[in-house]
Amino acid sequence: MSLIASGGAYADKAADTLRIAFTKELENVDSYFNSSREGVVMQRAVWDGLIYLDPITNEYKGNLATSWAWVDDKTLELKLREGVTFHNGDAFTADDVVATVNFVAKEENGAKTQRNVNWMESAEKVDDFTVRIRTKDVFPAAIEFLAGPVSIYPAKYYAEVGPSGMGLKPVGTGPYKVVEVVPGQHFVLERNENYHDSPKGQPAIAKVDIRTIPDVNTQLAELFSGTLDMIWQVPADQAEKMAAMADRFTVTNELTMRVGYLDMDAAGRSKMDPNPFTDVKVRQAINHAIDRKALVDNLLKGKSKVVSTACYPSQFGCVQDVTSYDYDPEKAKALLAEAGYPDGFSTEFYAYRDRDYAEAIASYLNAVGIKTDFRMLEYSALRELNMKGEAPLSFQTWGSYSINDASAMVSQFFKHGSLDSAQDDQVLEWLNVADSSTDPDKRVEYYGKALKRIADEAFWAPMFSYNTNYVSTKEVEYTPTADEVLRFTTMTWN
């Protein structure tokens, strides 16, 4: 087995091809028409944003833009980099920025994660290498978003092919170009030999071969047999076993901005009748029913922490002084009885990832009388169910597109959009103030108000932050970052 693993890995090292696995199916490579972590990884490899956030120093650096300045509270002017070309040979100019922004900012064009783009009103061309982006309201987090999920597309090509065409034959300016797509199954990236002088760095590895392999045990078997060089999001127990073989594999654990939580139908959008989740006592009972620390200690391990907020603690404005719920199953039962459910109730319970985590949560709920009909779905299917308000209870996670601002999480889910299961007017009012204030102290104050109400009303049951385990053969050199983005440009061969 050792010879097989070594021979396989060295063979593709010689071919300068890194082979890696995705666990979840990527519904569309077009970065505006998926909201999965796999999509974020592809986005950062294939496309560029105007600005780049250095994951080590947290410094903003010019990428497709070389400089930027606010003209007024709602107008940002950016000077663009000259001499950049798209993968299809088209020259990058202000026209591409204008076309991209004006397309994705229109809600009717259907970008999956509206929060990432709907803060922009429009873009206009000043000259070939100067643009102005206008925001709908004052939006102090604009630079953070421009350094993350806002990718620039080739105007002419995108007008011709649209999201479906971009999903099949992606074209960007990024460090890697896509040379093969089998939708949802297989993607082959090739080094962009004409990549511009980007802070992302120049890619060292010539090709990246990505296959979708949903089963982690199959991924591990392929790593052993030498047909994969690297896997990620490896469960803690498996990572521990691989770490014991340090002569053959490198295992690295890094924290992430991803938060796991239970989403409850507090607004009563689902078809349950009666609907227990509209009662705050039921939602508080669910919060008390789950032993978050045990989940972290026994399942997630690594650098994960218990979380009590509807945001990641490091995000600007993610106030931590909120109501937290200790593990107290007897109190959970008492609250259920007070709400009129002394014998508990039955509910559908959905998840899309981490079956073992979801099953452990279901066990805690069952123990206090909440009988769960547990169903695993694909991510895209569960997202659609939640958007329609048809999932009464679900285990969800959110990585905020690695945006270190509370608006990327709490405002994503609590501003009366299709994914807002609370639909609380007071929370909406406070978030509108926080999202649009230019005073940092005022932003913190009003995010704090919203987060405290979300916790008091137990609209969610936040549980834990994630960590990610990366496992590779000894031939691969990679240092992961805390934003949970696989950066192929920083991977090299040993």
Coordinates of C-alpha atoms in Angstrom, one line a residue:
M1 CA 0.0 0.0 0.0
S2 CA 2.9 2.4 0.8
L3 CA 4.4 1.8 -2.6
I4 CA 1.1 2.3 -4.3
A5 CA 0.4 5.6 -2.5
S6 CA 3.9 6.9 -3.1
G7 CA 4.0 5.8 -6.7
G8 CA 0.6 7.4 -7.5
A9 CA 1.4 10.6 -5.8
Y10 CA 4.9 11.0 -7.4
A11 CA 3.4 10.2 -10.8
D12 CA 1.1 13.1 -10.8
K13 CA 3.7 15.3 -9.1
A14 CA 5.8 14.6 -12.2
A15 CA 2.8 15.6 -14.3
D16 CA 2.4 18.7 -12.2
T17 CA -1.3 17.9 -11.5
L18 CA -2.8 18.2 -8.0
R19 CA -5.8 15.9 -7.5
I20 CA -8.3 17.0 -4.9
A21 CA -11.9 16.0 -3.9
F22 CA -15.0 18.1 -3.2
T23 CA -17.6 16.4 -0.9
K24 CA -20.6 18.4 -2.0
E25 CA -21.8 18.8 -5.5
L26 CA -21.3 22.3 -6.9
E27 CA -24.6 23.2 -8.5
N28 CA -23.2 25.9 -10.8
V29 CA -19.6 27.0 -11.3
D30 CA -20.9 30.6 -12.0
S31 CA -19.9 32.2 -8.7
Y32 CA -23.1 34.3 -8.5
F33 CA -25.4 31.2 -8.9
N34 CA -24.1 29.0 -6.0
S35 CA -23.6 29.7 -2.3
S36 CA -21.5 26.7 -1.3
R37 CA -18.0 26.7 0.1
E38 CA -16.9 24.7 -3.0
G39 CA -18.2 27.6 -5.1
V40 CA -16.1 30.1 -3.1
V41 CA -13.0 28.0 -3.7
M42 CA -13.6 28.0 -7.4
Q43 CA -14.5 31.7 -7.4
R44 CA -11.2 32.6 -5.9
A45 CA -9.2 30.4 -8.3
V46 CA -11.0 31.4 -11.6
W47 CA -12.0 35.0 -11.1
D48 CA -10.6 38.1 -9.4
G49 CA -12.3 40.8 -7.4
L50 CA -11.4 44.5 -7.5
I51 CA -9.8 44.3 -4.1
Y52 CA -8.0 41.5 -2.2
L53 CA -8.1 40.9 1.5
D54 CA -4.8 39.4 2.7
P55 CA -5.8 36.4 4.9
I56 CA -2.7 36.7 7.0
T57 CA -2.4 40.5 7.6
N58 CA -6.1 41.4 7.0
E59 CA -4.8 44.2 4.8
Y60 CA -6.8 45.3 1.7
K61 CA -4.7 45.3 -1.4
G62 CA -5.4 46.3 -5.0
N63 CA -6.3 43.4 -7.3
L64 CA -8.2 44.4 -10.5
A65 CA -8.4 47.8 -9.0
T66 CA -5.1 49.6 -8.0
S67 CA -6.7 52.3 -5.8
W68 CA -10.1 53.4 -4.5
A69 CA -11.6 56.4 -2.7
W70 CA -15.1 57.4 -1.6
V71 CA -16.4 60.4 -3.6
D72 CA -19.3 60.7 -1.3
D73 CA -21.1 58.5 1.3
K74 CA -22.6 56.4 -1.5
T75 CA -20.1 56.6 -4.4
L76 CA -16.8 54.7 -4.6
E77 CA -14.4 55.5 -7.3
L78 CA -11.9 52.9 -8.3
K79 CA -8.8 53.1 -10.6
L80 CA -8.4 49.8 -12.6
R81 CA -5.3 47.8 -13.4
E82 CA -4.2 48.0 -17.0
G83 CA -2.9 45.2 -19.2
V84 CA -5.1 42.4 -17.7
T85 CA -6.7 39.9 -20.0
F86 CA -9.5 37.3 -19.4
H87 CA -8.9 33.6 -20.1
N88 CA -10.5 34.0 -23.5
G89 CA -8.2 36.8 -24.5
D90 CA -10.6 39.7 -24.0
A91 CA -8.9 42.8 -22.5
F92 CA -10.2 43.8 -19.1
T93 CA -11.6 47.4 -18.9
A94 CA -14.1 49.4 -17.0
D95 CA -16.9 48.0 -19.3
D96 CA -16.5 44.6 -17.6
V97 CA -16.9 46.1 -14.1
V98 CA -19.9 48.1 -15.1
A99 CA -21.6 45.2 -16.9
T100 CA -20.9 42.8 -14.0
V101 CA -22.2 45.1 -11.3
N102 CA -25.2 46.3 -13.2
F103 CA -26.2 42.7 -13.9
V104 CA -25.8 41.1 -10.4
A105 CA -27.2 44.1 -8.5
K106 CA -30.6 43.6 -10.1
E107 CA -32.6 41.2 -8.0
E108 CA -34.6 39.9 -11.0
N109 CA -31.3 38.5 -12.5
G110 CA -31.4 35.9 -9.7
A111 CA -28.0 36.0 -8.0
K112 CA -28.2 33.3 -5.3
T113 CA -26.9 35.2 -2.4
Q114 CA -28.5 38.6 -2.7
R115 CA -26.8 40.0 0.4
N116 CA -23.5 39.8 -1.4
V117 CA -24.6 42.1 -4.2
N118 CA -27.9 43.9 -3.4
W119 CA -26.1 46.7 -1.6
M120 CA -24.9 48.0 -4.9
E121 CA -27.2 50.3 -6.9
S122 CA -25.2 50.5 -10.1
A123 CA -21.8 51.1 -11.7
E124 CA -20.8 53.7 -14.3
K125 CA -17.7 54.2 -16.4
V126 CA -15.6 57.3 -16.0
D127 CA -13.0 56.2 -18.5
D128 CA -11.6 52.9 -19.7
F129 CA -9.8 52.4 -16.4
T130 CA -11.9 54.3 -13.9
V131 CA -15.3 53.3 -12.6
R132 CA -17.7 54.4 -9.9
I133 CA -19.9 52.1 -7.9
R134 CA -23.0 53.6 -6.3
T135 CA -24.5 52.0 -3.2
K136 CA -28.2 51.9 -2.5
D137 CA -27.6 53.2 1.0
V138 CA -24.6 54.1 3.0
F139 CA -22.8 50.8 3.3
P140 CA -19.6 50.9 5.3
A141 CA -18.8 47.2 4.6
A142 CA -18.5 47.8 0.9
I143 CA -14.7 47.3 0.7
E144 CA -15.0 44.0 2.6
F145 CA -17.6 42.7 0.1
L146 CA -15.6 43.9 -2.9
A147 CA -12.7 42.0 -1.5
G148 CA -14.7 38.8 -1.3
P149 CA -17.7 37.6 -3.3
V150 CA -17.9 40.2 -6.0
S151 CA -16.1 38.7 -9.0
I152 CA -15.6 40.6 -12.3
Y153 CA -16.8 38.9 -15.5
P154 CA -16.0 39.6 -19.2
A155 CA -18.9 41.8 -20.3
K156 CA -19.1 40.6 -23.9
Y157 CA -18.8 36.9 -23.1
Y158 CA -21.3 37.0 -20.2
A159 CA -23.8 38.8 -22.4
E160 CA -23.6 36.0 -24.9
V161 CA -23.7 32.9 -22.7
G162 CA -25.3 34.0 -19.4
P163 CA -25.1 32.1 -16.1
S164 CA -25.7 28.7 -17.7
G165 CA -22.9 29.2 -20.2
M166 CA -20.5 30.6 -17.6
G167 CA -21.2 27.5 -15.5
L168 CA -20.2 25.2 -18.3
K169 CA -17.3 27.3 -19.7
P170 CA -16.1 29.7 -17.0
V171 CA -14.0 32.7 -18.1
G172 CA -12.3 34.9 -15.6
T173 CA -9.0 36.7 -15.0
G174 CA -7.9 34.5 -12.1
P175 CA -4.8 32.5 -11.5
Y176 CA -6.4 29.3 -12.9
K177 CA -8.6 28.8 -16.0
V178 CA -11.1 26.0 -16.3
V179 CA -10.4 23.6 -19.1
E180 CA -13.0 20.9 -18.3
V181 CA -16.4 20.8 -16.6
V182 CA -18.6 17.8 -16.0
P183 CA -21.4 19.6 -14.1
G184 CA -21.4 18.7 -10.4
Q185 CA -18.8 15.9 -10.8
H186 CA -15.4 16.9 -12.3
F187 CA -13.5 20.1 -12.9
V188 CA -10.0 20.6 -14.3
L189 CA -8.1 23.8 -13.8
E190 CA -5.0 24.9 -15.6
R191 CA -2.5 27.5 -14.6
N192 CA -3.1 30.9 -16.2
E193 CA 0.4 31.6 -17.7
N194 CA -0.6 35.2 -18.4
Y195 CA -1.8 36.0 -14.9
H196 CA -1.3 39.6 -13.9
D197 CA 0.7 40.9 -10.9
S198 CA -2.0 40.0 -8.3
P199 CA -1.6 39.9 -4.5
K200 CA -3.0 36.3 -4.8
G201 CA 0.4 35.3 -6.1
Q202 CA 1.4 33.3 -9.1
P203 CA 0.3 29.7 -9.3
A204 CA 3.1 27.1 -8.9
I205 CA 1.2 23.9 -9.8
A206 CA 0.2 23.6 -13.4
K207 CA -3.1 21.7 -13.1
V208 CA -5.7 21.0 -10.4
D209 CA -8.0 18.1 -11.0
I210 CA -11.1 18.2 -8.8
R211 CA -13.6 15.4 -8.5
T212 CA -16.9 15.3 -6.4
I213 CA -16.7 12.3 -4.1
P214 CA -19.5 12.6 -1.5
D215 CA -18.3 9.8 0.8
V216 CA -15.3 10.7 3.0
N217 CA -14.3 7.0 3.4
T218 CA -14.0 6.8 -0.4
Q219 CA -11.8 9.9 -0.4
L220 CA -9.6 8.4 2.2
A221 CA -9.3 5.2 0.3
E222 CA -8.2 7.2 -2.8
L223 CA -5.7 9.1 -0.8
F224 CA -4.2 5.8 0.4
S225 CA -4.2 4.3 -3.1
G226 CA -2.5 7.4 -4.6
T227 CA -5.4 8.7 -6.8
L228 CA -5.9 11.8 -4.7
D229 CA -3.2 14.1 -3.3
M230 CA -5.3 16.2 -0.9
I231 CA -8.7 16.2 0.8
W232 CA -10.3 18.6 3.2
Q233 CA -13.2 19.0 5.6
V234 CA -12.2 15.6 7.0
P235 CA -14.1 14.5 10.2
A236 CA -12.1 14.8 13.4
D237 CA -11.9 11.0 14.1
Q238 CA -10.6 10.2 10.6
A239 CA -8.1 13.1 10.8
E240 CA -6.8 11.7 14.0
K241 CA -6.2 8.3 12.4
M242 CA -4.4 9.9 9.5
A243 CA -2.3 12.1 11.8
A244 CA -0.9 8.9 13.3
M245 CA 0.7 8.1 9.9
A246 CA 2.8 11.3 9.9
D247 CA 5.4 9.6 7.8
R248 CA 3.0 9.4 4.9
F249 CA 0.4 12.1 5.4
T250 CA 0.3 15.7 6.5
V251 CA -2.8 16.6 8.7
T252 CA -3.5 20.3 9.4
N253 CA -6.3 21.7 11.5
E254 CA -7.4 25.3 11.1
L255 CA -10.3 27.3 12.5
T256 CA -12.9 28.8 10.2
M257 CA -15.6 31.5 10.2
R258 CA -18.3 28.8 9.7
V259 CA -21.0 28.6 12.4
G260 CA -23.4 25.7 12.8
Y261 CA -26.9 26.4 14.0
L262 CA -30.5 25.2 14.2
D263 CA -32.9 27.3 12.1
M264 CA -36.5 27.2 13.5
D265 CA -39.7 28.3 11.8
A266 CA -40.4 31.2 14.3
A267 CA -42.4 33.1 11.7
G268 CA -44.8 30.1 11.1
R269 CA -44.1 29.9 7.4
S270 CA -44.2 26.1 7.2
K271 CA -47.3 23.9 7.0
M272 CA -47.1 22.6 10.6
D273 CA -50.5 23.0 12.3
P274 CA -50.2 23.7 15.2
N275 CA -46.7 25.1 14.7
P276 CA -44.7 24.8 18.0
F277 CA -41.8 26.9 16.7
T278 CA -43.8 30.1 16.8
D279 CA -43.7 29.8 20.6
V280 CA -40.6 31.4 22.2
K281 CA -40.7 28.8 25.0
V282 CA -40.4 26.0 22.5
R283 CA -37.4 27.7 20.9
Q284 CA -35.8 28.3 24.2
A285 CA -36.4 24.6 25.2
I286 CA -34.6 23.5 22.0
N287 CA -31.6 25.7 23.0
H288 CA -31.5 24.2 26.4
A289 CA -31.8 20.6 25.1
I290 CA -28.5 20.5 23.2
D291 CA -25.1 20.0 24.9
R292 CA -23.0 22.2 22.7
K293 CA -19.8 21.6 24.6
A294 CA -20.1 17.9 24.3
L295 CA -20.6 18.2 20.5
V296 CA -17.5 20.4 20.3
D297 CA -15.4 18.1 22.6
N298 CA -16.5 14.8 21.1
L299 CA -17.3 15.4 17.4
L300 CA -15.8 18.7 16.1
K301 CA -12.6 18.8 18.3
G302 CA -9.7 20.8 16.9
K303 CA -10.1 24.6 17.2
S304 CA -13.9 24.7 17.4
K305 CA -15.7 26.7 20.1
V306 CA -19.2 26.9 21.5
V307 CA -21.0 29.9 19.8
S308 CA -24.0 31.8 21.3
T309 CA -24.5 34.4 18.6
A310 CA -26.0 34.6 15.1
C311 CA -22.5 35.5 13.8
Y312 CA -18.9 34.5 14.1
P313 CA -17.2 36.1 17.1
S314 CA -14.3 37.7 15.2
Q315 CA -16.7 39.6 12.8
F316 CA -16.9 43.3 13.3
G317 CA -20.1 44.0 15.3
C318 CA -20.6 40.4 16.5
V319 CA -21.4 41.4 20.1
Q320 CA -20.9 38.5 22.5
D321 CA -22.9 39.9 25.5
V322 CA -26.1 38.0 24.6
T323 CA -28.3 35.4 26.4
S324 CA -26.7 32.0 26.2
Y325 CA -28.4 28.7 27.0
D326 CA -26.8 26.1 29.2
Y327 CA -27.4 22.4 28.6
D328 CA -30.4 21.7 30.9
P329 CA -32.7 19.0 29.6
E330 CA -35.0 19.2 32.6
K331 CA -35.5 23.0 32.0
A332 CA -36.2 22.1 28.3
K333 CA -38.9 19.7 29.3
A334 CA -40.4 22.2 31.7
L335 CA -40.5 24.9 29.0
L336 CA -42.2 22.5 26.6
A337 CA -44.8 21.7 29.2
E338 CA -45.4 25.5 29.8
A339 CA -45.9 25.9 26.0
G340 CA -48.5 23.2 26.0
Y341 CA -46.4 20.2 24.9
P342 CA -45.9 18.2 28.1
D343 CA -45.4 15.1 26.0
G344 CA -43.3 16.8 23.3
F345 CA -44.2 16.9 19.7
S346 CA -43.0 15.5 16.3
T347 CA -41.3 17.5 13.6
E348 CA -39.4 17.1 10.3
F349 CA -35.7 17.8 10.8
Y350 CA -33.4 18.5 7.9
A351 CA -29.7 18.7 7.3
Y352 CA -27.4 18.8 4.3
R353 CA -24.0 18.0 5.8
D354 CA -22.3 16.3 8.8
R355 CA -24.8 13.6 9.4
D356 CA -23.1 12.6 12.6
Y357 CA -23.5 16.1 14.0
A358 CA -27.2 16.2 12.9
E359 CA -27.9 12.8 14.4
A360 CA -26.4 13.8 17.7
I361 CA -28.5 16.9 17.8
A362 CA -31.6 14.8 17.0
S363 CA -30.8 12.5 19.9
Y364 CA -30.7 15.5 22.3
L365 CA -34.1 16.7 21.0
N366 CA -35.6 13.2 21.2
A367 CA -34.4 13.0 24.8
V368 CA -36.6 15.9 25.8
G369 CA -39.6 14.7 23.8
I370 CA -39.1 16.3 20.4
K371 CA -39.4 13.4 18.0
T372 CA -37.6 14.1 14.8
D373 CA -38.2 12.8 11.3
F374 CA -34.7 13.2 10.2
R375 CA -34.0 13.8 6.5
M376 CA -30.6 14.4 4.7
L377 CA -30.8 16.5 1.5
E378 CA -28.4 18.0 -1.0
Y379 CA -27.4 21.6 0.0
S380 CA -29.2 23.2 -3.0
A381 CA -32.4 21.2 -2.2
L382 CA -32.4 22.3 1.5
R383 CA -31.7 25.9 0.6
E384 CA -34.7 26.0 -1.8
L385 CA -36.9 24.4 0.9
N386 CA -35.8 27.1 3.4
M387 CA -36.3 29.8 0.9
K388 CA -39.9 28.6 0.5
G389 CA -40.3 28.5 4.2
E390 CA -41.1 24.8 4.1
A391 CA -38.4 23.5 6.6
P392 CA -39.7 23.7 10.2
L393 CA -36.4 22.7 11.7
S394 CA -33.0 22.4 10.1
F395 CA -29.3 22.1 10.9
Q396 CA -27.5 24.7 8.9
T397 CA -24.1 26.2 8.6
W398 CA -22.8 29.5 7.2
G399 CA -19.3 30.6 6.5
S400 CA -20.2 34.3 5.6
Y401 CA -18.2 34.0 2.4
S402 CA -15.2 34.6 4.7
I403 CA -16.4 38.3 5.2
N404 CA -15.2 39.5 8.6
D405 CA -18.3 41.7 9.2
A406 CA -21.4 40.8 11.1
S407 CA -23.5 42.0 8.3
A408 CA -22.4 39.0 6.2
M409 CA -24.2 36.7 8.6
V410 CA -26.8 38.3 10.9
S411 CA -28.0 40.7 8.1
Q412 CA -28.0 37.8 5.6
F413 CA -30.6 35.9 7.6
F414 CA -32.6 38.4 9.6
K415 CA -33.6 41.2 7.1
H416 CA -37.0 39.7 5.9
G417 CA -35.5 37.9 2.9
S418 CA -36.6 34.5 1.8
L419 CA -34.1 32.8 4.2
D420 CA -35.4 34.8 7.2
S421 CA -37.3 32.3 9.4
A422 CA -38.0 34.9 12.1
Q423 CA -39.4 37.9 10.1
D424 CA -39.0 40.1 13.1
D425 CA -39.6 43.8 12.4
Q426 CA -37.6 45.1 15.4
V427 CA -34.5 43.1 14.4
L428 CA -34.9 44.4 10.8
E429 CA -35.1 48.0 12.0
W430 CA -31.9 47.7 14.1
L431 CA -30.0 45.9 11.4
N432 CA -30.9 48.6 8.9
V433 CA -29.3 51.2 11.2
A434 CA -26.2 49.0 11.8
D435 CA -25.7 48.2 8.1
S436 CA -25.9 51.8 7.0
S437 CA -24.1 53.8 9.7
T438 CA -20.7 55.3 9.1
D439 CA -20.1 55.5 12.8
P440 CA -18.3 52.2 14.0
D441 CA -19.6 52.6 17.5
K442 CA -23.2 53.0 16.3
R443 CA -22.8 49.9 14.1
V444 CA -21.6 47.9 17.1
E445 CA -24.5 49.2 19.2
Y446 CA -27.2 48.3 16.8
Y447 CA -25.8 44.9 15.8
G448 CA -25.7 44.3 19.5
K449 CA -29.3 45.2 19.9
A450 CA -30.3 42.9 17.1
L451 CA -28.2 40.0 18.3
K452 CA -29.5 40.3 21.9
R453 CA -33.1 40.1 20.7
I454 CA -32.3 37.2 18.4
A455 CA -30.8 35.4 21.4
D456 CA -33.6 36.4 23.8
E457 CA -36.3 35.2 21.4
A458 CA -34.2 32.1 20.5
F459 CA -34.9 32.6 16.8
W460 CA -31.9 30.3 16.2
A461 CA -30.0 27.8 18.3
P462 CA -26.4 28.8 17.5
M463 CA -24.1 25.9 18.5
F464 CA -20.5 26.0 17.4
S465 CA -17.8 27.3 15.1
Y466 CA -16.3 24.9 12.7
N467 CA -12.7 23.9 12.1
T468 CA -11.4 22.2 9.0
N469 CA -9.0 19.3 8.8
Y470 CA -6.8 19.1 5.7
V471 CA -5.1 15.9 4.8
S472 CA -2.5 15.5 2.0
T473 CA 0.3 13.3 0.9
K474 CA 3.8 14.3 2.0
E475 CA 4.4 15.6 -1.6
V476 CA 2.0 18.5 -1.1
E477 CA 3.0 21.7 0.8
Y478 CA 0.1 23.9 2.0
T479 CA -0.6 26.2 4.9
P480 CA -4.4 26.7 5.3
T481 CA -5.9 30.0 6.4
A482 CA -8.7 30.8 8.8
D483 CA -11.1 31.9 6.1
E484 CA -11.7 28.4 4.9
V485 CA -10.7 29.1 1.3
L486 CA -8.5 26.5 -0.5
R487 CA -5.9 28.7 -2.2
F488 CA -4.3 26.7 -5.0
T489 CA -1.9 29.6 -5.7
T490 CA -0.2 28.9 -2.3
M491 CA 0.2 25.1 -2.9
T492 CA 3.5 23.7 -3.9
W493 CA 5.2 20.4 -4.3
N494 CA 7.7 19.2 -1.7

